[in-house]
Amino acid sequence: MAVDKGLLSGGTTLMILKLLEERDMYGYQMIEELARKSEEVFNLKAGTLYPILHGLENEGMVSSYDDHADSLRVRKYYHLTDKGRAQLKDRQTEWTRFSGAINRVLGGGVSYAGN
Amino acid sequence: MQATERIQAYSKTVCDQVRWKKAHGMIAEEIENHLVDQRDAYIAAGAPEDEATGRALAQMGDPVDIGARLDRTHRPKPQWSMLFLTAALLLAGLVIRLVIVRSGWDRELPVQLLAMAAGLGLMAAAYFADFTLIGRHPKTFFVLLMAAALTAALLSPLLNGRRYYAEFMTLLFPLGFSAVIYALRNKGYRGLIACCLAFLLPCLMALQVPTVAGLLLFAFCGFALLLLAIVKNWFGVSKLFGGLIAAVPFAAALLLVSRMFGMRLTAVLDPFADPNGYGYFAIAIREMLASARLLGPGAPLPADTAQLLRSPMTDTTQLLANLIHSAGWLAFIAVMAVLLLFAVRGFMLCARQKSVIGRLIAMSVMLTFSAQVFGYVLYNLGYPLMDPISLPLISYGNAAMMINLFLIGLMLSVFRTGDVARDKSGGVLKRQSPIAWADGKLIISFSRK
């Protein structure tokens, strides 16, 4: 199933931050993990991911380091900083409010029936 | 085209869009790694190599578009705030020396301005230079620096029994030592002990000048750099034992100057015990400060102390005390505020450095800067524990001015381009084992590093 791009763009950064909340990852891992978690709904292009990651690093939301934990090749791992963690919390709240509002509109105001 | 070549051509197209060339290596490596991972995943799923490569490239997206977006993120950071603060310190120095506190001693203004211009030239050269060069040849850098210090000591004229120019070379010793730490990191206790031995060389050099201030400056900065390396686990040794080992050469350095320093300390604690000897400056400076006002010129000084206002030390070692006396404490507070801003901002930016070499170089410069300020302020507040080398960029001294500007330029070069700096042999990584287990395969590497 393909998802409308406009809807996705705001959420991409949020999802990247969320993935890194669990553990440090390199780019390829993030794309795989995102596809797996979203049951293949989100097939994020690597070309979209890296500019976002580098931008987040510039803003101090994530930091990076080189490691070769499970391979001979050196990989660039990304780590969520405290600033990034705070940003994730804010964005998550914002997203919940936004998606909740959409759901209520789509649901035809059923939840307000009793008010 | 071969699969590998296709991948390289793709990453080159991405990099071609990024105007800042220093970022290319880092971007290319990440993109190529990703493409190889993706291609291998397709091959593992049964696709032939050619098709797998094509699909991996298609999955990545349009290289020009990615490159253009990365170009917006990767720009050198000019560090305007630090450049502005440097200019403010230089200007404050000129105003204080030429307008507020005039030494009355023969200082040739054209020579001072020429030295400042030369210093700014050195600063600009260091600012645009590739600081990772020091990381590529750390041992050579240290040896050359020591040779230069020795040459300066041999050629320098003697002034009050001191090899005059050689004293200023000690300002470069912490930088040289940071290169030694970089070269010997990842080598465990052996590396740390070698660092400790190397620590003694600049100390002995300083002793030959002889300069207590230079030796103490190096000892404190060098010890702080060693502790940083131990705490950051760059040597891979226990923090407690490592710290204890690092304390040995530091204690030895303090021991070397203990006799000299002890006499100064006694004089500072009770200057009137030796009012015409070591206590003299402590008394004179305290008198200057006691007669100072909050703003404006202080009350007239006793004849003995007033003489000091026309001595060559007026704008070299005693500039701040004179400033406080001639313009008031508020002027002193203003100067200290700029110095403090410089230090706070500088250390903050040091902490952001990701590469070990960038961190070490920037820290060595900030420590050298702070140690000079500390020693100078201590002296000028009536605690002359040593003759301070310089108040960076403010007090009179052409050699110190040029060296400090060069150091600041080098540090700003780290702040400007440090984001893309990479450490030699993969930074602080564990040394690569020739036998490794990866992706379910046993890999034996015969390549020599």
Coordinates of C-alpha atoms in Angstrom, one line a residue:
Chain A
M1 CA 0.0 0.0 0.0
A2 CA 1.4 3.4 -0.9
V3 CA 0.9 6.4 1.3
D4 CA 0.4 10.0 0.2
K5 CA 3.7 11.8 0.3
G6 CA 2.5 15.0 1.9
L7 CA 1.2 13.0 4.9
L8 CA 4.4 11.1 5.2
S9 CA 6.9 14.0 5.0
G10 CA 6.1 15.5 8.5
G11 CA 6.2 12.1 10.1
T12 CA 9.6 10.9 8.5
T13 CA 11.7 12.9 11.0
L14 CA 9.5 11.7 13.8
M15 CA 9.9 8.1 12.8
I16 CA 13.7 8.4 12.4
L17 CA 14.0 9.9 15.9
K18 CA 11.7 7.2 17.3
L19 CA 13.8 4.4 15.7
L20 CA 17.0 5.8 17.3
E21 CA 15.3 6.0 20.7
E22 CA 15.6 2.3 21.0
R23 CA 19.2 1.8 19.9
D24 CA 22.0 3.3 17.8
M25 CA 21.7 2.4 14.1
Y26 CA 23.3 3.0 10.8
G27 CA 21.3 4.2 7.8
Y28 CA 20.6 0.9 6.1
Q29 CA 19.4 -0.6 9.4
M30 CA 17.0 2.2 9.9
I31 CA 15.4 1.7 6.5
E32 CA 15.1 -2.1 7.1
E33 CA 13.7 -1.6 10.6
L34 CA 11.2 1.0 9.4
A35 CA 9.9 -1.2 6.7
R36 CA 9.6 -4.1 9.1
K37 CA 7.9 -2.2 11.8
S38 CA 5.4 -0.6 9.4
E39 CA 4.8 -3.9 7.8
E40 CA 6.3 -2.7 4.5
V41 CA 4.0 0.4 4.4
F42 CA 7.0 2.8 4.7
N43 CA 9.6 2.1 2.1
L44 CA 11.8 5.1 2.9
K45 CA 14.3 5.9 0.1
A46 CA 17.9 6.1 1.3
G47 CA 18.2 9.3 -0.7
T48 CA 15.6 10.9 1.6
L49 CA 17.0 9.4 4.8
Y50 CA 20.6 10.7 4.6
P51 CA 19.9 14.4 4.0
I52 CA 17.4 14.3 7.0
L53 CA 19.9 12.5 9.2
H54 CA 22.7 14.9 8.4
G55 CA 20.4 17.8 9.0
L56 CA 19.4 16.3 12.4
E57 CA 23.1 15.9 13.2
N58 CA 23.7 19.6 12.3
E59 CA 21.0 20.6 14.7
G60 CA 22.4 18.4 17.4
M61 CA 19.4 16.1 17.6
V62 CA 21.6 13.1 16.7
S63 CA 25.3 12.4 16.9
S64 CA 27.3 10.0 14.9
Y65 CA 30.3 7.7 15.4
D66 CA 32.1 5.1 13.4
D67 CA 32.1 1.5 14.4
H68 CA 32.2 -2.0 12.9
A69 CA 30.2 -3.9 15.5
D70 CA 29.2 -6.8 13.3
S71 CA 31.1 -6.4 10.1
L72 CA 34.5 -5.7 8.8
R73 CA 33.3 -2.5 7.2
V74 CA 33.3 0.6 9.2
R75 CA 29.8 2.0 9.5
K76 CA 28.5 5.4 10.6
Y77 CA 26.1 4.9 13.5
Y78 CA 23.6 7.5 14.7
H79 CA 22.8 8.1 18.3
L80 CA 19.9 10.1 19.7
T81 CA 21.1 13.0 21.9
D82 CA 19.3 14.4 24.9
K83 CA 18.2 17.3 22.7
G84 CA 16.9 14.9 20.1
R85 CA 15.0 13.0 22.9
A86 CA 13.3 16.1 24.0
Q87 CA 12.4 17.0 20.4
L88 CA 11.0 13.5 19.9
K89 CA 8.7 13.9 22.9
D90 CA 7.4 17.2 21.6
R91 CA 6.9 16.0 18.1
Q92 CA 5.2 12.8 19.3
T93 CA 2.7 14.8 21.4
E94 CA 2.1 17.1 18.4
W95 CA 1.5 14.1 16.1
T96 CA -0.9 12.4 18.5
R97 CA -3.0 15.6 18.7
F98 CA -2.9 16.0 14.9
S99 CA -3.8 12.4 14.1
G100 CA -6.4 12.4 16.8
A101 CA -8.0 15.4 15.3
I102 CA -8.1 13.9 11.9
N103 CA -9.6 10.7 13.3
R104 CA -12.3 12.6 15.0
V105 CA -13.2 14.5 11.8
L106 CA -13.1 11.3 9.8
G107 CA -15.2 9.6 12.5
G108 CA -17.9 12.2 12.0
G109 CA -17.7 13.5 15.5
V110 CA -19.0 10.2 16.9
S111 CA -16.9 10.7 20.1
Y112 CA -18.8 14.0 20.8
A113 CA -22.2 12.4 20.5
G114 CA -22.6 12.3 24.3
N115 CA -21.6 16.0 24.8
Chain B
M1 CA 30.3 -1.0 -16.2
Q2 CA 31.3 -3.2 -13.2
A3 CA 29.0 -3.2 -10.2
T4 CA 31.5 -1.5 -8.0
E5 CA 32.2 1.1 -10.6
R6 CA 28.5 1.9 -10.9
I7 CA 28.3 2.4 -7.2
Q8 CA 31.3 4.6 -7.2
A9 CA 30.0 6.6 -10.1
Y10 CA 26.7 7.1 -8.3
S11 CA 28.4 8.4 -5.1
K12 CA 30.6 10.7 -7.2
T13 CA 27.6 12.2 -8.8
V14 CA 26.1 12.8 -5.3
C15 CA 29.4 14.4 -4.1
D16 CA 29.7 16.6 -7.2
Q17 CA 26.6 18.5 -6.0
V18 CA 28.2 19.2 -2.6
R19 CA 30.4 22.3 -2.9
W20 CA 32.3 21.8 0.3
K21 CA 35.0 19.3 -0.9
K22 CA 36.1 18.3 2.7
A23 CA 32.7 16.6 3.2
H24 CA 33.0 14.4 0.2
G25 CA 35.0 11.5 1.8
M26 CA 32.5 11.1 4.6
I27 CA 29.4 11.3 2.3
A28 CA 30.9 8.9 -0.3
E29 CA 31.8 6.3 2.3
E30 CA 28.3 6.3 3.9
I31 CA 26.5 6.2 0.5
E32 CA 28.7 3.4 -0.8
N33 CA 28.4 1.4 2.3
H34 CA 24.6 1.7 2.1
L35 CA 24.5 0.7 -1.6
V36 CA 26.7 -2.4 -0.9
D37 CA 24.5 -3.5 2.0
Q38 CA 21.4 -3.1 -0.2
R39 CA 22.9 -4.8 -3.1
D40 CA 24.1 -7.8 -0.9
A41 CA 20.5 -8.0 0.5
Y42 CA 19.1 -8.3 -3.0
I43 CA 21.8 -10.9 -4.0
A44 CA 20.9 -12.9 -0.9
A45 CA 17.3 -12.8 -1.9
G46 CA 18.3 -14.5 -5.2
A47 CA 18.9 -11.6 -7.7
P48 CA 22.0 -11.6 -10.0
E49 CA 24.7 -9.1 -9.1
D50 CA 23.9 -6.7 -12.0
E51 CA 20.3 -6.6 -11.3
A52 CA 20.9 -6.3 -7.5
T53 CA 23.1 -3.3 -8.1
G54 CA 20.6 -1.6 -10.4
R55 CA 17.8 -2.1 -7.8
A56 CA 20.0 -0.8 -5.0
L57 CA 20.8 2.3 -7.0
A58 CA 17.1 2.8 -7.9
Q59 CA 16.2 2.4 -4.2
M60 CA 18.6 5.2 -3.3
G61 CA 16.9 7.7 -5.6
D62 CA 18.2 10.5 -7.8
P63 CA 21.9 11.2 -7.0
V64 CA 21.7 14.9 -8.1
D65 CA 18.7 15.5 -5.9
I66 CA 20.4 13.8 -2.9
G67 CA 23.6 15.7 -3.5
A68 CA 21.7 19.0 -3.8
R69 CA 20.0 18.4 -0.4
L70 CA 23.2 17.4 1.3
D71 CA 24.9 20.5 -0.1
R72 CA 22.4 22.6 2.0
T73 CA 23.5 20.8 5.1
H74 CA 27.2 20.6 4.6
R75 CA 28.8 24.0 4.8
P76 CA 31.9 25.1 6.7
K77 CA 31.0 26.9 9.9
P78 CA 32.9 30.2 10.0
Q79 CA 32.6 30.8 13.7
W80 CA 31.7 34.5 13.6
S81 CA 31.2 34.7 17.3
M82 CA 34.8 33.6 18.0
L83 CA 36.2 35.7 15.3
F84 CA 34.3 38.7 16.7
L85 CA 35.6 38.0 20.2
T86 CA 39.2 37.7 18.9
A87 CA 38.8 41.1 17.2
A88 CA 37.3 42.5 20.4
L89 CA 40.3 41.3 22.5
L90 CA 42.8 42.7 19.9
L91 CA 41.0 46.1 19.9
A92 CA 40.8 46.2 23.7
G93 CA 44.5 45.5 23.9
L94 CA 45.3 48.4 21.5
V95 CA 43.1 50.8 23.4
I96 CA 44.4 49.8 26.8
R97 CA 48.0 49.9 25.8
L98 CA 48.0 53.0 23.6
V99 CA 45.3 55.1 25.2
I100 CA 44.6 54.1 28.8
V101 CA 47.8 52.7 30.2
R102 CA 50.8 54.3 28.5
S103 CA 54.0 52.7 29.6
G104 CA 56.1 55.7 28.8
W105 CA 58.6 53.1 27.7
D106 CA 59.9 53.2 24.2
R107 CA 57.5 51.0 22.3
E108 CA 57.6 51.4 18.5
L109 CA 54.0 51.5 17.3
P110 CA 54.9 50.5 13.7
V111 CA 56.6 47.4 15.0
Q112 CA 53.6 46.5 17.2
L113 CA 51.2 47.0 14.3
L114 CA 53.5 45.0 12.0
A115 CA 53.6 42.1 14.6
M116 CA 49.8 42.2 14.8
A117 CA 49.5 42.1 11.0
A118 CA 51.9 39.2 10.9
G119 CA 50.0 37.5 13.6
L120 CA 46.7 38.0 11.7
G121 CA 48.4 36.5 8.6
L122 CA 49.5 33.5 10.6
M123 CA 45.9 33.2 12.1
A124 CA 44.4 33.3 8.6
A125 CA 46.8 30.7 7.3
A126 CA 46.0 28.4 10.2
Y127 CA 42.3 29.1 9.9
F128 CA 42.2 27.9 6.2
A129 CA 44.8 25.2 6.7
D130 CA 43.9 21.5 7.1
F131 CA 44.5 20.8 10.8
T132 CA 44.2 17.1 10.2
L133 CA 47.8 17.3 8.8
I134 CA 49.0 17.3 12.4
G135 CA 47.0 14.1 12.9
R136 CA 48.6 12.5 9.9
H137 CA 52.2 13.3 11.1
P138 CA 51.9 13.8 14.8
K139 CA 55.4 12.6 15.8
T140 CA 57.1 14.6 13.1
F141 CA 55.1 17.6 14.3
F142 CA 56.3 17.2 17.9
V143 CA 59.9 16.6 17.0
L144 CA 59.9 19.7 14.7
L145 CA 58.3 21.8 17.4
M146 CA 60.9 20.7 20.0
A147 CA 63.7 21.4 17.5
A148 CA 62.3 24.9 16.8
A149 CA 62.1 25.5 20.6
L150 CA 65.7 24.4 21.0
T151 CA 66.8 26.7 18.1
A152 CA 64.9 29.6 19.6
A153 CA 66.7 28.9 22.9
L154 CA 70.1 28.8 21.3
L155 CA 69.6 31.9 19.1
S156 CA 67.7 34.0 21.6
P157 CA 69.4 36.9 23.4
L158 CA 69.7 36.6 27.2
L159 CA 67.5 39.1 29.1
N160 CA 67.7 39.0 32.9
G161 CA 69.3 35.6 32.6
R162 CA 66.4 34.3 30.5
R163 CA 66.5 33.1 26.9
Y164 CA 63.9 35.7 26.0
Y165 CA 62.3 34.3 22.8
A166 CA 62.4 30.7 24.0
E167 CA 59.9 31.5 26.7
F168 CA 57.2 32.2 24.2
M169 CA 57.8 28.9 22.4
T170 CA 56.4 27.2 25.5
L171 CA 53.0 28.5 24.4
L172 CA 53.2 25.9 21.6
F173 CA 54.1 23.0 23.9
P174 CA 50.6 21.9 24.8
L175 CA 49.7 21.8 21.1
G176 CA 52.8 19.7 20.4
F177 CA 51.9 17.4 23.3
S178 CA 48.3 16.9 22.0
A179 CA 49.9 15.5 18.8
V180 CA 51.9 13.0 21.0
I181 CA 48.7 11.9 22.8
Y182 CA 47.0 11.5 19.4
A183 CA 49.9 9.3 18.0
L184 CA 50.0 7.1 21.1
R185 CA 46.3 6.7 21.8
N186 CA 44.8 3.2 21.4
K187 CA 48.1 1.8 22.6
G188 CA 47.0 1.0 26.2
Y189 CA 49.4 1.5 29.2
R190 CA 52.4 1.4 26.9
G191 CA 51.1 4.4 25.0
L192 CA 50.2 6.2 28.2
I193 CA 53.7 5.6 29.7
A194 CA 55.3 6.8 26.5
C195 CA 53.2 10.0 26.7
C196 CA 54.4 10.5 30.3
L197 CA 58.0 10.2 29.2
A198 CA 57.3 12.7 26.3
F199 CA 55.7 15.0 28.9
L200 CA 59.1 15.5 30.5
L201 CA 60.8 16.8 27.3
P202 CA 58.9 20.2 27.1
C203 CA 59.4 20.5 30.9
L204 CA 63.1 20.2 30.5
M205 CA 63.0 22.7 27.6
A206 CA 61.2 25.2 29.8
L207 CA 63.7 24.7 32.5
Q208 CA 66.5 25.5 30.2
V209 CA 65.0 28.9 29.3
P210 CA 64.4 29.1 32.4
T211 CA 60.8 29.9 32.7
V212 CA 58.7 28.8 35.7
A213 CA 55.5 30.3 34.0
G214 CA 56.2 28.4 30.8
L215 CA 56.9 25.1 32.7
L216 CA 53.8 25.5 34.8
L217 CA 51.7 26.4 31.8
F218 CA 52.7 23.3 30.0
A219 CA 52.5 21.1 33.1
F220 CA 48.9 22.1 33.8
C221 CA 47.8 22.0 30.1
G222 CA 49.6 18.7 29.4
F223 CA 48.2 17.0 32.5
A224 CA 44.7 18.2 31.6
L225 CA 45.0 16.8 28.1
L226 CA 46.3 13.5 29.4
L227 CA 43.4 13.3 31.9
L228 CA 40.9 14.1 29.1
A229 CA 42.4 11.3 27.0
I230 CA 42.1 8.9 29.9
V231 CA 38.6 9.9 30.8
K232 CA 37.5 9.6 27.1
N233 CA 39.1 6.1 27.1
W234 CA 41.4 7.0 24.1
F235 CA 44.1 4.9 25.7
G236 CA 41.8 2.1 26.7
V237 CA 43.2 2.0 30.3
S238 CA 41.5 2.1 33.7
K239 CA 40.6 5.7 34.7
L240 CA 42.0 5.3 38.2
F241 CA 45.3 3.7 37.3
G242 CA 45.7 5.9 34.2
G243 CA 45.1 9.0 36.2
L244 CA 47.6 7.9 38.8
I245 CA 50.2 7.2 36.1
A246 CA 49.6 10.6 34.5
A247 CA 50.0 12.3 37.8
V248 CA 53.6 11.1 38.1
P249 CA 55.2 13.3 35.4
F250 CA 52.9 16.2 36.5
A251 CA 54.2 15.9 40.1
A252 CA 57.8 15.6 38.7
A253 CA 57.3 18.9 36.8
L254 CA 56.0 20.6 39.9
L255 CA 59.0 19.3 41.8
L256 CA 61.3 20.8 39.3
V257 CA 60.1 24.3 40.1
S258 CA 59.2 23.7 43.7
R259 CA 62.2 25.6 45.2
M260 CA 61.6 28.6 43.0
F261 CA 57.9 28.5 43.4
G262 CA 58.2 28.0 47.2
M263 CA 60.1 31.3 47.5
R264 CA 57.4 33.1 45.5
L265 CA 54.6 31.5 47.5
T266 CA 56.2 32.6 50.8
A267 CA 56.5 36.2 49.4
V268 CA 52.9 36.2 48.2
L269 CA 51.6 35.0 51.6
D270 CA 53.7 37.5 53.5
P271 CA 55.2 40.1 51.2
F272 CA 56.5 42.3 54.0
A273 CA 58.9 39.5 55.1
D274 CA 61.0 40.4 52.0
P275 CA 59.7 43.8 50.9
N276 CA 62.7 44.6 48.6
G277 CA 63.0 41.1 47.1
Y278 CA 60.2 38.8 46.0
G279 CA 57.6 40.7 48.1
Y280 CA 58.2 43.9 46.2
F281 CA 55.8 43.4 43.3
A282 CA 53.1 41.9 45.6
I283 CA 53.2 45.0 47.7
A284 CA 53.3 47.4 44.8
I285 CA 50.4 45.8 43.0
R286 CA 48.3 45.6 46.1
E287 CA 49.0 49.3 46.6
M288 CA 47.8 50.1 43.1
L289 CA 44.7 48.1 43.6
A290 CA 44.0 49.6 47.0
S291 CA 44.0 53.1 45.6
A292 CA 41.8 52.2 42.6
R293 CA 38.2 53.4 42.2
L294 CA 35.2 51.7 40.6
L295 CA 35.4 54.0 37.6
G296 CA 38.1 56.6 36.7
P297 CA 41.7 57.1 37.8
G298 CA 42.7 55.9 41.3
A299 CA 44.3 58.0 44.1
P300 CA 48.0 59.0 43.7
L301 CA 50.5 56.3 44.6
P302 CA 53.5 56.4 46.9
A303 CA 56.6 57.4 45.0
D304 CA 58.1 53.9 45.1
T305 CA 55.1 52.3 43.5
A306 CA 54.5 55.2 41.1
Q307 CA 57.9 54.4 39.5
L308 CA 56.5 51.1 38.4
L309 CA 54.0 53.0 36.2
R310 CA 56.8 54.0 34.0
S311 CA 58.6 50.7 33.9
P312 CA 58.8 48.3 31.0
M313 CA 56.5 46.0 33.0
T314 CA 53.6 48.5 32.8
D315 CA 52.2 47.0 29.7
T316 CA 53.7 43.5 29.7
T317 CA 53.2 41.7 33.0
Q318 CA 51.3 44.4 35.0
L319 CA 48.9 45.8 32.4
L320 CA 45.7 44.7 34.2
A321 CA 46.8 46.2 37.6
N322 CA 47.7 49.4 35.8
L323 CA 44.3 49.4 34.0
I324 CA 42.5 48.9 37.3
H325 CA 44.5 51.8 38.8
S326 CA 44.1 54.2 35.8
A327 CA 40.5 53.4 34.7
G328 CA 38.8 51.6 37.6
W329 CA 37.5 48.2 38.4
L330 CA 34.7 48.4 35.8
A331 CA 37.3 48.5 33.0
F332 CA 38.8 45.3 34.5
I333 CA 35.4 43.6 34.7
A334 CA 34.7 44.5 31.1
V335 CA 38.0 43.0 29.9
M336 CA 37.4 39.9 32.0
A337 CA 33.9 39.5 30.6
V338 CA 35.2 39.3 27.0
L339 CA 37.9 36.9 28.1
L340 CA 35.3 34.8 29.9
L341 CA 33.0 34.8 26.9
F342 CA 35.8 33.7 24.7
A343 CA 36.7 30.8 27.1
V344 CA 33.1 29.6 27.6
R345 CA 32.3 29.7 23.9
G346 CA 35.7 28.1 23.1
F347 CA 35.3 25.2 25.5
M348 CA 31.7 24.6 24.4
L349 CA 32.8 24.2 20.8
C350 CA 35.7 22.0 21.9
A351 CA 33.2 19.6 23.5
R352 CA 31.3 19.4 20.2
Q353 CA 34.3 18.1 18.3
K354 CA 33.8 14.5 17.1
S355 CA 37.2 13.7 15.9
V356 CA 39.9 12.9 18.5
I357 CA 42.5 15.1 16.7
G358 CA 40.1 18.0 16.4
R359 CA 39.2 17.7 20.1
L360 CA 42.8 17.5 21.2
I361 CA 44.0 20.4 19.1
A362 CA 41.1 22.7 20.1
M363 CA 41.4 21.7 23.8
S364 CA 45.2 22.3 23.8
V365 CA 44.6 25.9 22.4
M366 CA 41.8 26.7 24.9
L367 CA 43.9 25.4 27.8
T368 CA 46.9 27.4 26.7
F369 CA 44.7 30.5 26.4
S370 CA 43.0 29.9 29.8
A371 CA 46.3 29.1 31.7
Q372 CA 47.8 32.3 30.4
V373 CA 44.8 34.3 31.5
F374 CA 44.7 32.6 34.9
G375 CA 48.4 33.2 35.7
Y376 CA 48.2 36.8 34.4
V377 CA 45.1 37.7 36.4
L378 CA 46.5 36.1 39.6
Y379 CA 49.7 38.2 39.3
N380 CA 47.7 41.4 38.6
L381 CA 45.4 40.9 41.6
G382 CA 48.5 40.9 43.8
Y383 CA 49.5 37.3 43.8
P384 CA 52.7 37.3 41.7
L385 CA 53.4 33.5 42.0
M386 CA 55.3 33.7 38.7
D387 CA 56.1 36.3 36.0
P388 CA 53.2 35.7 33.6
I389 CA 53.9 35.1 29.9
S390 CA 51.1 37.2 28.4
L391 CA 47.5 38.2 28.7
P392 CA 46.5 36.8 25.3
L393 CA 46.1 39.4 22.6
I394 CA 45.9 42.2 25.1
S395 CA 49.3 42.7 26.9
Y396 CA 52.3 44.0 25.1
G397 CA 54.5 41.3 23.5
N398 CA 55.0 40.8 19.8
A399 CA 56.1 37.2 19.9
A400 CA 53.3 36.1 22.3
M401 CA 50.8 38.0 20.1
M402 CA 51.8 36.2 17.0
I403 CA 51.9 32.8 18.6
N404 CA 48.5 33.3 20.3
L405 CA 46.9 34.5 17.0
F406 CA 48.3 31.4 15.2
L407 CA 46.9 29.1 17.9
I408 CA 43.5 30.7 17.8
G409 CA 43.5 30.5 14.0
L410 CA 44.3 26.7 14.3
M411 CA 41.5 26.2 16.8
L412 CA 39.0 28.1 14.6
S413 CA 40.0 25.9 11.7
V414 CA 39.0 22.9 13.9
F415 CA 35.7 24.5 14.8
R416 CA 35.1 25.5 11.1
T417 CA 35.7 22.1 9.5
G418 CA 35.8 19.7 12.4
D419 CA 32.4 18.1 11.5
V420 CA 33.9 16.2 8.6
A421 CA 37.4 15.5 10.2
R422 CA 38.1 11.8 10.5
D423 CA 40.7 10.2 12.7
K424 CA 43.5 8.2 11.1
S425 CA 42.9 4.4 11.3
G426 CA 39.2 4.8 12.1
G427 CA 39.4 7.0 15.1
V428 CA 39.1 5.5 18.5
L429 CA 37.9 2.1 17.2
K430 CA 39.1 -1.1 18.6
R431 CA 42.1 -2.2 16.6
Q432 CA 40.8 -4.4 13.8
S433 CA 41.3 -8.1 14.3
P434 CA 42.7 -10.0 11.3
I435 CA 40.0 -12.7 11.9
A436 CA 36.4 -11.6 12.1
W437 CA 33.0 -13.1 12.1
A438 CA 30.5 -11.2 9.9
D439 CA 27.2 -12.0 8.3
G440 CA 27.6 -15.6 9.1
K441 CA 31.0 -15.8 7.4
L442 CA 34.5 -16.3 8.9
I443 CA 36.7 -13.6 7.4
I444 CA 40.4 -13.8 7.6
S445 CA 42.2 -10.6 6.4
F446 CA 45.7 -10.8 5.1
S447 CA 46.0 -7.1 4.4
R448 CA 48.6 -5.2 6.3
K449 CA 47.6 -1.8 7.7

